[in-house]
Every structure is written in structure tokens, then in C-alpha cells.
Short mmCIF file of C-alpha atoms in Angstrom, two decimals:
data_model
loop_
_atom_site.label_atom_id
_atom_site.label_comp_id
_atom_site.label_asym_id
_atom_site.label_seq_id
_atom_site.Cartn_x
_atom_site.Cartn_y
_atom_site.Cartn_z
CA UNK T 13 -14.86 8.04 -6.39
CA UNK T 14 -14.60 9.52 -9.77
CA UNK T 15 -11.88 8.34 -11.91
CA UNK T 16 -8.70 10.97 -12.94
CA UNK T 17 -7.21 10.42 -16.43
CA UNK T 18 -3.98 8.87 -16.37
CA UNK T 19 -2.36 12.50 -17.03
CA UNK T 20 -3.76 13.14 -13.39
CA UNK T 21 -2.43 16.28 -11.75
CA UNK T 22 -3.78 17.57 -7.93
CA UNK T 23 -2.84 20.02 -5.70
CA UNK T 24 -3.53 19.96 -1.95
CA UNK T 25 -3.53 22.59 0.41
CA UNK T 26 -3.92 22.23 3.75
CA UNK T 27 -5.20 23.99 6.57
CA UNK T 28 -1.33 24.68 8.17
CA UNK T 29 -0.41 25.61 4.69
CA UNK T 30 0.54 29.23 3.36
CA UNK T 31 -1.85 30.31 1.05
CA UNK T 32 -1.71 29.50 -2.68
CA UNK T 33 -3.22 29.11 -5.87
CA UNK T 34 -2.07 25.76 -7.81
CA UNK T 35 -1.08 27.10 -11.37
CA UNK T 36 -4.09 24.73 -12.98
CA UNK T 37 -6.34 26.37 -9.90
CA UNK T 38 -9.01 28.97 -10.34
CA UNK T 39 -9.22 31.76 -7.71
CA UNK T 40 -12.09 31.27 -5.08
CA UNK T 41 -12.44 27.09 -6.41
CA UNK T 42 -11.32 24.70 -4.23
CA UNK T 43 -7.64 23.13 -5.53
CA UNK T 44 -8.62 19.71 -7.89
CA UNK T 45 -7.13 18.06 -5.20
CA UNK T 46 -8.47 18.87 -2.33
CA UNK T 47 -11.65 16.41 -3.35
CA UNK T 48 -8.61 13.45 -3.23
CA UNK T 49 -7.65 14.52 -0.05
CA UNK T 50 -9.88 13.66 3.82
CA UNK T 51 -7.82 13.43 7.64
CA UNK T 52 -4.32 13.47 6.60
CA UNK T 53 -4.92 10.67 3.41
CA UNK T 54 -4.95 11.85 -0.28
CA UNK T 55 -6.52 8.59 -2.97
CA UNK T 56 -5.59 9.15 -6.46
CA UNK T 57 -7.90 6.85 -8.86
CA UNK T 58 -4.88 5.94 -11.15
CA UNK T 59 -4.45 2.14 -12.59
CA UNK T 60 -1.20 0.10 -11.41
CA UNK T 61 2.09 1.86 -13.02
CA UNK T 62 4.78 4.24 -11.67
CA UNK T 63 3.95 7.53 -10.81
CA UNK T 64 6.02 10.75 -9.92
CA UNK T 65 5.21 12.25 -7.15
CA UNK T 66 5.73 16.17 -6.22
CA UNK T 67 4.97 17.63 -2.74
CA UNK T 68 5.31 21.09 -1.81
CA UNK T 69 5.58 21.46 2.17
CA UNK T 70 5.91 23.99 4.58
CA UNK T 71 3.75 26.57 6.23
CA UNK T 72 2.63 29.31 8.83
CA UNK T 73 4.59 27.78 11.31
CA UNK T 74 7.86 25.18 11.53
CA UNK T 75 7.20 21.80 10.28
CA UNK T 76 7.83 18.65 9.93
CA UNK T 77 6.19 16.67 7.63
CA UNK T 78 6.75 12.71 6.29
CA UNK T 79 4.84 10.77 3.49
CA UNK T 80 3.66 7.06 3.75
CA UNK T 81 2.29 4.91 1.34
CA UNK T 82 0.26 1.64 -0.14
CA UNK T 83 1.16 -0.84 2.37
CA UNK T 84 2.97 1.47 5.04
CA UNK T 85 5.67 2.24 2.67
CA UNK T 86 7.74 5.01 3.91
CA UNK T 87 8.18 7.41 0.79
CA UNK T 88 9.71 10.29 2.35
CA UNK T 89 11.54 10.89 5.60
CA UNK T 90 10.57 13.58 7.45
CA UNK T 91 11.17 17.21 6.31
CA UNK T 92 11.77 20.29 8.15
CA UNK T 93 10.35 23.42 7.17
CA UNK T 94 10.94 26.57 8.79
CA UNK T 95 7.94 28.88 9.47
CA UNK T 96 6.96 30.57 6.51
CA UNK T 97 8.82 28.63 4.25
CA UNK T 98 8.18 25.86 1.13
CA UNK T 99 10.46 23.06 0.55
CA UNK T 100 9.78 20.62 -2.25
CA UNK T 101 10.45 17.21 -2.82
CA UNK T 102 9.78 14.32 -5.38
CA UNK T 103 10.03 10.67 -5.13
CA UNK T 104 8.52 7.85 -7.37
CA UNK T 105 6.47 5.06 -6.29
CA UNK T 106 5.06 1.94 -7.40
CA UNK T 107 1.35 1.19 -7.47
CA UNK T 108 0.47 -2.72 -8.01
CA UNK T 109 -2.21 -4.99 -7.43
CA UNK T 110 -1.46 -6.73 -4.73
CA UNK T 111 -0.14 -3.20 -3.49
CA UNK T 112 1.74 -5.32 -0.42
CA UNK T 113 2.78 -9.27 -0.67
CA UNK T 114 2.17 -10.74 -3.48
CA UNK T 115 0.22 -13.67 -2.41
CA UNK T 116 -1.31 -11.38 0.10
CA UNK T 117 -5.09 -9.51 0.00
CA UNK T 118 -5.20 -7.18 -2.91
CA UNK T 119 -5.71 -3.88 -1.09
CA UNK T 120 -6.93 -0.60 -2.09
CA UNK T 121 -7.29 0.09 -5.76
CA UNK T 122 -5.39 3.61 -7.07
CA UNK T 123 -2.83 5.09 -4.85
CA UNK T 124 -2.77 5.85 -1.45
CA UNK T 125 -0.85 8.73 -0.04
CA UNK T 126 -0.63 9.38 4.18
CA UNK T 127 0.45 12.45 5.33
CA UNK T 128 2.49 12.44 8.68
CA UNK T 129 5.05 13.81 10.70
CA UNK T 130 5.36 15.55 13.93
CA UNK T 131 4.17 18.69 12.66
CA UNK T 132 2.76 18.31 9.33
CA UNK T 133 1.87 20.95 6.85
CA UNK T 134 1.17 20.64 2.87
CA UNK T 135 1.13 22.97 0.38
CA UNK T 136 0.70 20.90 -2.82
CA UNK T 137 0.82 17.77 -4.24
CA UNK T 138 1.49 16.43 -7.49
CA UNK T 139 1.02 12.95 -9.09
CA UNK T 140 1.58 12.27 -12.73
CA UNK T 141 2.36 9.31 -14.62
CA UNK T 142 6.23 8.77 -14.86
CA UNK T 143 7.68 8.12 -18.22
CA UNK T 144 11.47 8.30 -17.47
CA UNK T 145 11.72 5.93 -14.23
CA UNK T 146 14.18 2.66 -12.84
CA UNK T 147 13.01 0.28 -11.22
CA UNK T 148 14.40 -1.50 -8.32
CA UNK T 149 12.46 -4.81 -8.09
CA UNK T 150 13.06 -6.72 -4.47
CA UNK T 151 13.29 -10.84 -4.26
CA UNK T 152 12.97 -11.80 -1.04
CA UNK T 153 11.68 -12.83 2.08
CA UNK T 154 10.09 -11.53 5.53
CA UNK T 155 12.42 -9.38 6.34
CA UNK T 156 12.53 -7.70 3.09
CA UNK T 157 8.55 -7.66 2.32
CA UNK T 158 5.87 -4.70 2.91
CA UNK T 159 4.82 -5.80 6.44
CA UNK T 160 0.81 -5.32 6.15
CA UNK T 161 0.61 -4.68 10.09
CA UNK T 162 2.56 -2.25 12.67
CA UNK T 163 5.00 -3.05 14.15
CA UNK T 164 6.62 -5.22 11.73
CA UNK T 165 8.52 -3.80 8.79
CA UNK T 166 10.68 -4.94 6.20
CA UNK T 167 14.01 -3.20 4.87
CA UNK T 168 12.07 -3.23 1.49
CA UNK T 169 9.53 -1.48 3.05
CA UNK T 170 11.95 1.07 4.17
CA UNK T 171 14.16 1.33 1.25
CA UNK T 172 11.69 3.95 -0.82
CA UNK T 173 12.40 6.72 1.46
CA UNK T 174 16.38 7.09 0.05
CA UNK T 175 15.00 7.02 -3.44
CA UNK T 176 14.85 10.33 -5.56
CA UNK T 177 12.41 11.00 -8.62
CA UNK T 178 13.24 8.54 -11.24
CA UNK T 179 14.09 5.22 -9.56
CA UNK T 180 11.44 3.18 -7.67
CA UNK T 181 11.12 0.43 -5.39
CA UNK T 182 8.92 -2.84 -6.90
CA UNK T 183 8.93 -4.87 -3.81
CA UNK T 184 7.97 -8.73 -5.04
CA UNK T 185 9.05 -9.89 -1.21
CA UNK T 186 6.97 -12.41 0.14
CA UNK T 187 6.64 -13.67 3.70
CA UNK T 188 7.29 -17.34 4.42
CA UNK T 189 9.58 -17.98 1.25
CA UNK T 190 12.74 -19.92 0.27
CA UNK T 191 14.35 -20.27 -2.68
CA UNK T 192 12.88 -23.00 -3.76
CA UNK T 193 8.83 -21.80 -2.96
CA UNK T 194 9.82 -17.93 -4.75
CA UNK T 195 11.09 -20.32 -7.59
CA UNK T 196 7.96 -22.61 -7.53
CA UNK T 197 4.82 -20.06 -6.97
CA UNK T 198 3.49 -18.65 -10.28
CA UNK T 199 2.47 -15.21 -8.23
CA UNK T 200 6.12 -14.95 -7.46
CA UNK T 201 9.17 -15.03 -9.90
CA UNK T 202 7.05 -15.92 -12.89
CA UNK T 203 5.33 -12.80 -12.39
CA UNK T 204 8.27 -10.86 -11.82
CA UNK T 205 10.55 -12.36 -14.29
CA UNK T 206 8.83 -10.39 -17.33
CA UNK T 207 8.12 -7.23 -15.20
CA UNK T 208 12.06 -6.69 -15.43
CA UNK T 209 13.31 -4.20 -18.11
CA UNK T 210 16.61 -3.72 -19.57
CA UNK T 211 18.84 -1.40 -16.78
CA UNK T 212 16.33 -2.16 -13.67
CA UNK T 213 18.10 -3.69 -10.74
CA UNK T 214 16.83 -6.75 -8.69
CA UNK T 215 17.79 -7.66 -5.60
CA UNK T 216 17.62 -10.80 -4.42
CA UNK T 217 17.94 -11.96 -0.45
CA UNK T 218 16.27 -15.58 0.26
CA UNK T 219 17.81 -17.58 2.87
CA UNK T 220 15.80 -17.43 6.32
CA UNK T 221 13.47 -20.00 4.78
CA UNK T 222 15.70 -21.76 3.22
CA UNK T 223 16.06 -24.14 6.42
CA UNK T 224 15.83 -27.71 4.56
CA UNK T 225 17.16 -26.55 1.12
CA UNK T 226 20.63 -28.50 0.64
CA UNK T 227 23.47 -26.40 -0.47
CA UNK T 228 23.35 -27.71 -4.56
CA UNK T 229 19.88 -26.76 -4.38
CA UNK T 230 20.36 -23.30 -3.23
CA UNK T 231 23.34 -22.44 -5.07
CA UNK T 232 21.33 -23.62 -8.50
CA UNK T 233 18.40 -21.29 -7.31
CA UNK T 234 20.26 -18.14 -6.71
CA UNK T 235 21.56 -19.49 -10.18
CA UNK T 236 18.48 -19.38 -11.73
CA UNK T 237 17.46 -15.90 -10.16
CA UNK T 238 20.39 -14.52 -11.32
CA UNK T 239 20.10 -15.98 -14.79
CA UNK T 240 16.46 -14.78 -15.31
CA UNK T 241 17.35 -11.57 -14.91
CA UNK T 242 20.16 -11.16 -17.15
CA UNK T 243 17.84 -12.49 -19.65
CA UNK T 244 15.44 -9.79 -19.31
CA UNK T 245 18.19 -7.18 -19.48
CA UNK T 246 18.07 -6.45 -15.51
CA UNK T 247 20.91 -6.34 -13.23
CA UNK T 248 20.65 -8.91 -10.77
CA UNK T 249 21.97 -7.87 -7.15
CA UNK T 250 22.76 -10.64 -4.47
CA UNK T 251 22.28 -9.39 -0.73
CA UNK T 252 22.97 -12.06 2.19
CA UNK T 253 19.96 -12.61 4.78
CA UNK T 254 20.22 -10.12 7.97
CA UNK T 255 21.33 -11.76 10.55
CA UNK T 256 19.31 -12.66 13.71
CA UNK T 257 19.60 -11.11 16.52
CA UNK T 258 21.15 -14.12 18.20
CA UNK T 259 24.34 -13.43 21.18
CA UNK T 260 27.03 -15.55 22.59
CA UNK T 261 28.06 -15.16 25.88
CA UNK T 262 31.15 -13.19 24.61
CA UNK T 263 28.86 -10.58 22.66
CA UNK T 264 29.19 -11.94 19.22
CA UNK T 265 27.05 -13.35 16.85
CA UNK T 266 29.75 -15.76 15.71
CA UNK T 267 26.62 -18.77 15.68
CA UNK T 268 25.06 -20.90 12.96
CA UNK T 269 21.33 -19.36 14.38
CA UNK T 270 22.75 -15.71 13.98
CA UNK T 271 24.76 -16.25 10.44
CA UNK T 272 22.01 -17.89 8.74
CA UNK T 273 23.42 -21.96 8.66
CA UNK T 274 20.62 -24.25 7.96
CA UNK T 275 20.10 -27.35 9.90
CA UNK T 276 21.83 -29.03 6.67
CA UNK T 277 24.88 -27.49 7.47
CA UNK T 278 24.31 -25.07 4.96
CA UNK T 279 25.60 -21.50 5.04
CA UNK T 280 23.63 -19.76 3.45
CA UNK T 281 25.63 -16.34 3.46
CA UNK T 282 28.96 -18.14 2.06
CA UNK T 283 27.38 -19.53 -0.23
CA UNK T 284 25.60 -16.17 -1.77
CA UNK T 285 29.01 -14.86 -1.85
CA UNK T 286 30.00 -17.74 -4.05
CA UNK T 287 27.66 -17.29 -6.42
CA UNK T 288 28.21 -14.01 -6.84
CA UNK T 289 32.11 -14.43 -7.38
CA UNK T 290 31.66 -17.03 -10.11
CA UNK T 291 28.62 -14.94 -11.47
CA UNK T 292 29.69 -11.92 -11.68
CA UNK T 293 27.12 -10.45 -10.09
CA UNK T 294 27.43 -7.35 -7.79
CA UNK T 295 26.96 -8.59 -3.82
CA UNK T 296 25.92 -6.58 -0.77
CA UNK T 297 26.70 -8.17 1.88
CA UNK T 298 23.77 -7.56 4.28
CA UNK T 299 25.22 -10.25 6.83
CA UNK T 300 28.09 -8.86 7.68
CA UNK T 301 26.73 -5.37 7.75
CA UNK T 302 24.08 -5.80 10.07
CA UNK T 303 26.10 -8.26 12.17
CA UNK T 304 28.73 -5.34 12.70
CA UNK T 305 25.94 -3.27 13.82
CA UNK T 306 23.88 -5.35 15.89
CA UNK T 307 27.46 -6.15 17.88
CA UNK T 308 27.84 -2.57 18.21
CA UNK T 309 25.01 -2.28 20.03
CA UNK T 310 25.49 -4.96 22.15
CA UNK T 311 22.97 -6.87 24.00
CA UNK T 312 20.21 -4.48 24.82
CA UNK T 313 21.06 -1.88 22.42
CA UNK T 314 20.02 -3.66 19.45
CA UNK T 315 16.58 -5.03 21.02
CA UNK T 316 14.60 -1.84 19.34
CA UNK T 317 16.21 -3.15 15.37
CA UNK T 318 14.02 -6.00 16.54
CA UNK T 319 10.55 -6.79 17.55
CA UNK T 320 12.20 -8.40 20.97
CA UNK T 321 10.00 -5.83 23.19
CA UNK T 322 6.86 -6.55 21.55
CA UNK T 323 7.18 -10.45 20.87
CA UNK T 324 10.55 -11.82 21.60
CA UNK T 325 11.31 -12.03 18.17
CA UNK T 326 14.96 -11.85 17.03
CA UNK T 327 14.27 -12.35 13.31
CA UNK T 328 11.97 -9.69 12.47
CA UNK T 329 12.92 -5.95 12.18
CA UNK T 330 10.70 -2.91 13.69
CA UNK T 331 10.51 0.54 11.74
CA UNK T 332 13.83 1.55 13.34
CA UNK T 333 15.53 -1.66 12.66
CA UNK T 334 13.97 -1.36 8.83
CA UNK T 335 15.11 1.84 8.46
CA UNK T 336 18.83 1.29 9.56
CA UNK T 337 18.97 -1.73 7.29
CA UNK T 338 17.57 0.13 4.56
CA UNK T 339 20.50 2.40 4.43
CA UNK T 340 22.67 0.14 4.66
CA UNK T 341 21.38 -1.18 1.37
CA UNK T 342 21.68 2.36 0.23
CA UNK T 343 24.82 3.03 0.93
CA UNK T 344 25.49 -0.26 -1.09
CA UNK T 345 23.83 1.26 -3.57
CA UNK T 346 25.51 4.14 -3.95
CA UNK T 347 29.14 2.64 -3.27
CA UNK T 348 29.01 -0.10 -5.67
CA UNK T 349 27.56 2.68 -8.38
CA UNK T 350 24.38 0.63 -8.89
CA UNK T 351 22.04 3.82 -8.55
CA UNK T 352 23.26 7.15 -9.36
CA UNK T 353 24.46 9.20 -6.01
CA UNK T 354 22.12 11.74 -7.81
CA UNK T 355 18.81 9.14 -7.62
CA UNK T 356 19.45 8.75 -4.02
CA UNK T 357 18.91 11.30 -0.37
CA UNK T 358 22.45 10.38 1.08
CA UNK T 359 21.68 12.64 3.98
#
């Protein structure tokens, strides 16, 4: 694969695609990007940075088109397009090595873009190097992670597909760890601690690991987090643990298995929501949120936000469950003023 410059600019057409000539095209020469570009898949040779990404879709006939990628990270939801018609959209992305976990397999050099939907058709594509981006970097756990295999996902996994050109998701979540292992493993906070820049946000949900950590010990962690951020100029962000999908008889989740309280005693939301009081530090309160809509649900209605159908598992979210968590972090988001309603697809 040949390498682009770092300036790189492609343009894809595909077959379902009205016809067009990309402005850097020449008539009769196959589009740049078209090379890039093989069964739905389009590899850009770029080192790790943040790139903008531009995609033009629409075609011949209606549409409906979605964008995936790196480790199945949902960029962009899926679009209508009427027949005959163009829409375009822009989002920013990430590209790291390790592209997924970060103590996980390194992955495919460059950037990776999939192209799906129900109906997909694209008329261009775009990637160029972005100079004028935020960066949203994610501390956390299984449930926040890019989930390397189907059909687990993470809300972090998720959250890219609110995002608008100019703000980017960084997720540093890492299956398997507490406060005290993120803390402890040099390919974890010490690598993200200088990766933060003055204005990026960093949220931070650790507790489902947490399971032997006594309360001081937390609290001083999430202290510590919170601190090495504000050194660096971020904004730290605390988010309590989803809950697990865990009934009483009466239909509530009102249980120390469901809420997140360790065998110690330990509760871990309560005490995140401490720290943030006598911090100062913005909270969203993922517990509470997702309890309220797992409850809603009720019993059988919430099995799809988990992997209960495939594996019995009441901690771990599927796409859905990702998804609806997702935007319930952006709604945070966009409430508490931490992103720019602008920055974000509220829709």
C-alpha cells in the first residue's frame, strides 16, 4: 500500500453513486480514492493523529448509509438520502496505535473506514489532517472500552457517532480495570496523562472492577484522576458506572449488585458523587440514568441493552444498549455545556 502525505485528500465514488468528478479529479481517471477503497472498506495510509473526515452520500436511488471505524467504532449513524439526492456530513476521528484497548493487539496501521447501512451509497470521501479539533479522552472500564468483537460494545464505542467535525472521541478504556490497575499500568493513565491538552475533556467511569478497592482508596484515585488532569489543562468529567442489569422482585434495581456496592461495603456511585462535590468537578450521573431506563423497561424489555440473549450477561452492553447509553452521555454533554450544542447531532 503506497503511503499518502499527511495532507491526504480522496474521493470515492461508488457504484450506487450519482455521477461526479471530485474537484482534484481528472475526467476519464479513476477518483484518487477509489485505489483506498475494495467491498465496502476505504484504508487511508495516514500515521496516528486526528483526522477530519468529509463524506458525501446519496445516489440513484433512496439510501441509507452509516460509517464504522478502527475497532467497530460507530462514526456516523445512519443517513437517509432521497433518490437523486447528496447529503454531506463530517465527523472527526481518532487514529492510535493500539487503535482499540490499550493493552490490547495493535491492529491495523492508518485508518480504517467501513461503509454500511441498509442501503448504502457514496459519493465522496474526504480525509485530511485536522488542525482545529477537541478531544474527548475516555477513562474507563469494560463497559466504556472499544469492544474488539461483535456483540459486545462499549458506550465509548458508541459515543463518536453524536460528535460533529471538531471534537473527537480518544477512548483510553480498558477491559478488566479498577482504579487502582488504570492508576498502576504505564500503558494506561501514564500514557494518557500527557496526551491531554488544555480545553479537552476526560471522562472518567471506573468502578465495576473496583470490587476489593476500600472506599479511602477509591476516593484518593478518582482524586488523583481528577488532579492529573487539571494539571494538564483538561477538564476532568466524573460519570458513575452503569448499572447492572440486576431486578428485585418488585421491579427495581434498588440492590448493592445493580448500584455498583463492592463487597467492602463500598458504594461506588455515592462516592463519585462526593468527589465531584468537593472537587468541583462536573458529574454525569450514568447510574441513575441508566437505572431509570433499565426500570422503564422492565424485566424483559431491557434484556436487548444487554448481552442477556447471547450469554446471560447483565453487565455488558450490546450495540443497542451502547448506543442508548451513549446518548445519554450526550445529552450530559450538551446540558451541562461541556461540548458545544453546535459540536454535537442532537437529533
Amino acid at each position: 500500500m503506497r503511503r499518502f502525505s499527511i495532507a491526504v485528500v480522496a474521493a470515492v465514488a461508488l457504484g450506487t453513486a450519482l455521477p461526479s468528478v471530485p474537484a482534484q479529479a481528472h475526467p476519464g481517471r479513476p477518483s484518487p480514492g477509489l485505489a483506498q477503497c475494495a467491498a465496502g472498506t476505504c484504508h487511508f495510509d495516514v500515521p496516528p493523529g486526528t483526522y477530519d473526515v468529509r463524506v458525501v452520500l446519496g445516489g440513484t436511488a433512496a439510501s441509507a448509509t452509516s460509517v464504522s471505524g478502527e475497532t467497530r467504532r460507530t462514526l456516523l449513524p445512519e443517513t437517509t438520502t432521497p433518490a437523486g439526492k447528496h447529503v454531506t456530513r463530517s465527523f472527526t476521528v481518532n487514529v492510535r496505535t493500539p487503535e482499540g484497548e490499550p493493552t490490547g493487539p495493535e491492529g491495523t496501521p492508518g485508518l480504517d473506514l467501513r461503509i454500511g447501512g441498509s442501503a448504502p451509497a457514496l459519493a465522496d470521501i474526504r480525509v485530511t489532517p485536522a488542525r482545529h479539533t477537541r478531544q474527548i479522552f475516555l477513562v474507563g472500564d469494560s463497559t466504556v472500552c472499544d469492544q474488539p468483537g461483535d456483540p459486545y460494545s462499549g458506550w465509548g464505542q458508541q459515543l463518536p457517532q453524536y460528535l460533529r467535525e471538531g471534537v473527537s472521541v480518544a477512548n483510553y478504556a480498558d477491559s478488566g480495570e479498577s482504579t487502582v490497575s488504570y492508576l498502576g499500568n504505564p500503558r494506561l493513565w501514564a500514557t494518557v496523562r500527557p496526551l491531554i491538552r488544555p480545553g479537552d475533556l476526560v471522562l472518567v467511569q471506573l468502578a465495576h472492577n473496583d470490587k476489593t478497592t476500600d472506599e479511602a482508596t477509591y476516593r484518593a484515585n478518582l482524586e488523583t484522576l481528577v488532579a492529573g488532569v487539571r494539571a494538564r489543562g483538561g477538564q476532568p468529567v466524573l460519570v458513575t458506572p452503569i448499572v447492572r442489569r440486576w431486578f428485585n422482585p418488585d421491579g427495581t434495581l434498588n440492590n448493592g449488585t445493580a448500584l455498583l456496592v463492592n463487597g467492602l461495603g463500598v458504594d461506588h456511585p455515592a462516592v463519585t458523587r462526593s468527589v465531584a462535590a468537593a472537587r468541583n468537578v462536573p458529574l454525569i450521573d450514568l447510574t441513575a440514568k441508566t437505572k431509570a431506563l433499565v426500570e422503564s423497561l422492565g424485566v424483559e424489555g431491557s434484556k436487548v441493552l444487554y448481552l442477556y440473549n447471547e450469554a446471560r450477561d447483565n453487565t455488558h452492553t450490546s450495540v443497542r444498549g451502547a448506543t442508548a447509553y451513549a446518548g445519554l452521555v450526550r445529552d450530559e454533554l450538551v446540558t451541562r455545556h461541556l461540548v458545544p450544542k453546535g459540536r454535537m447531532r442532537v437529533g
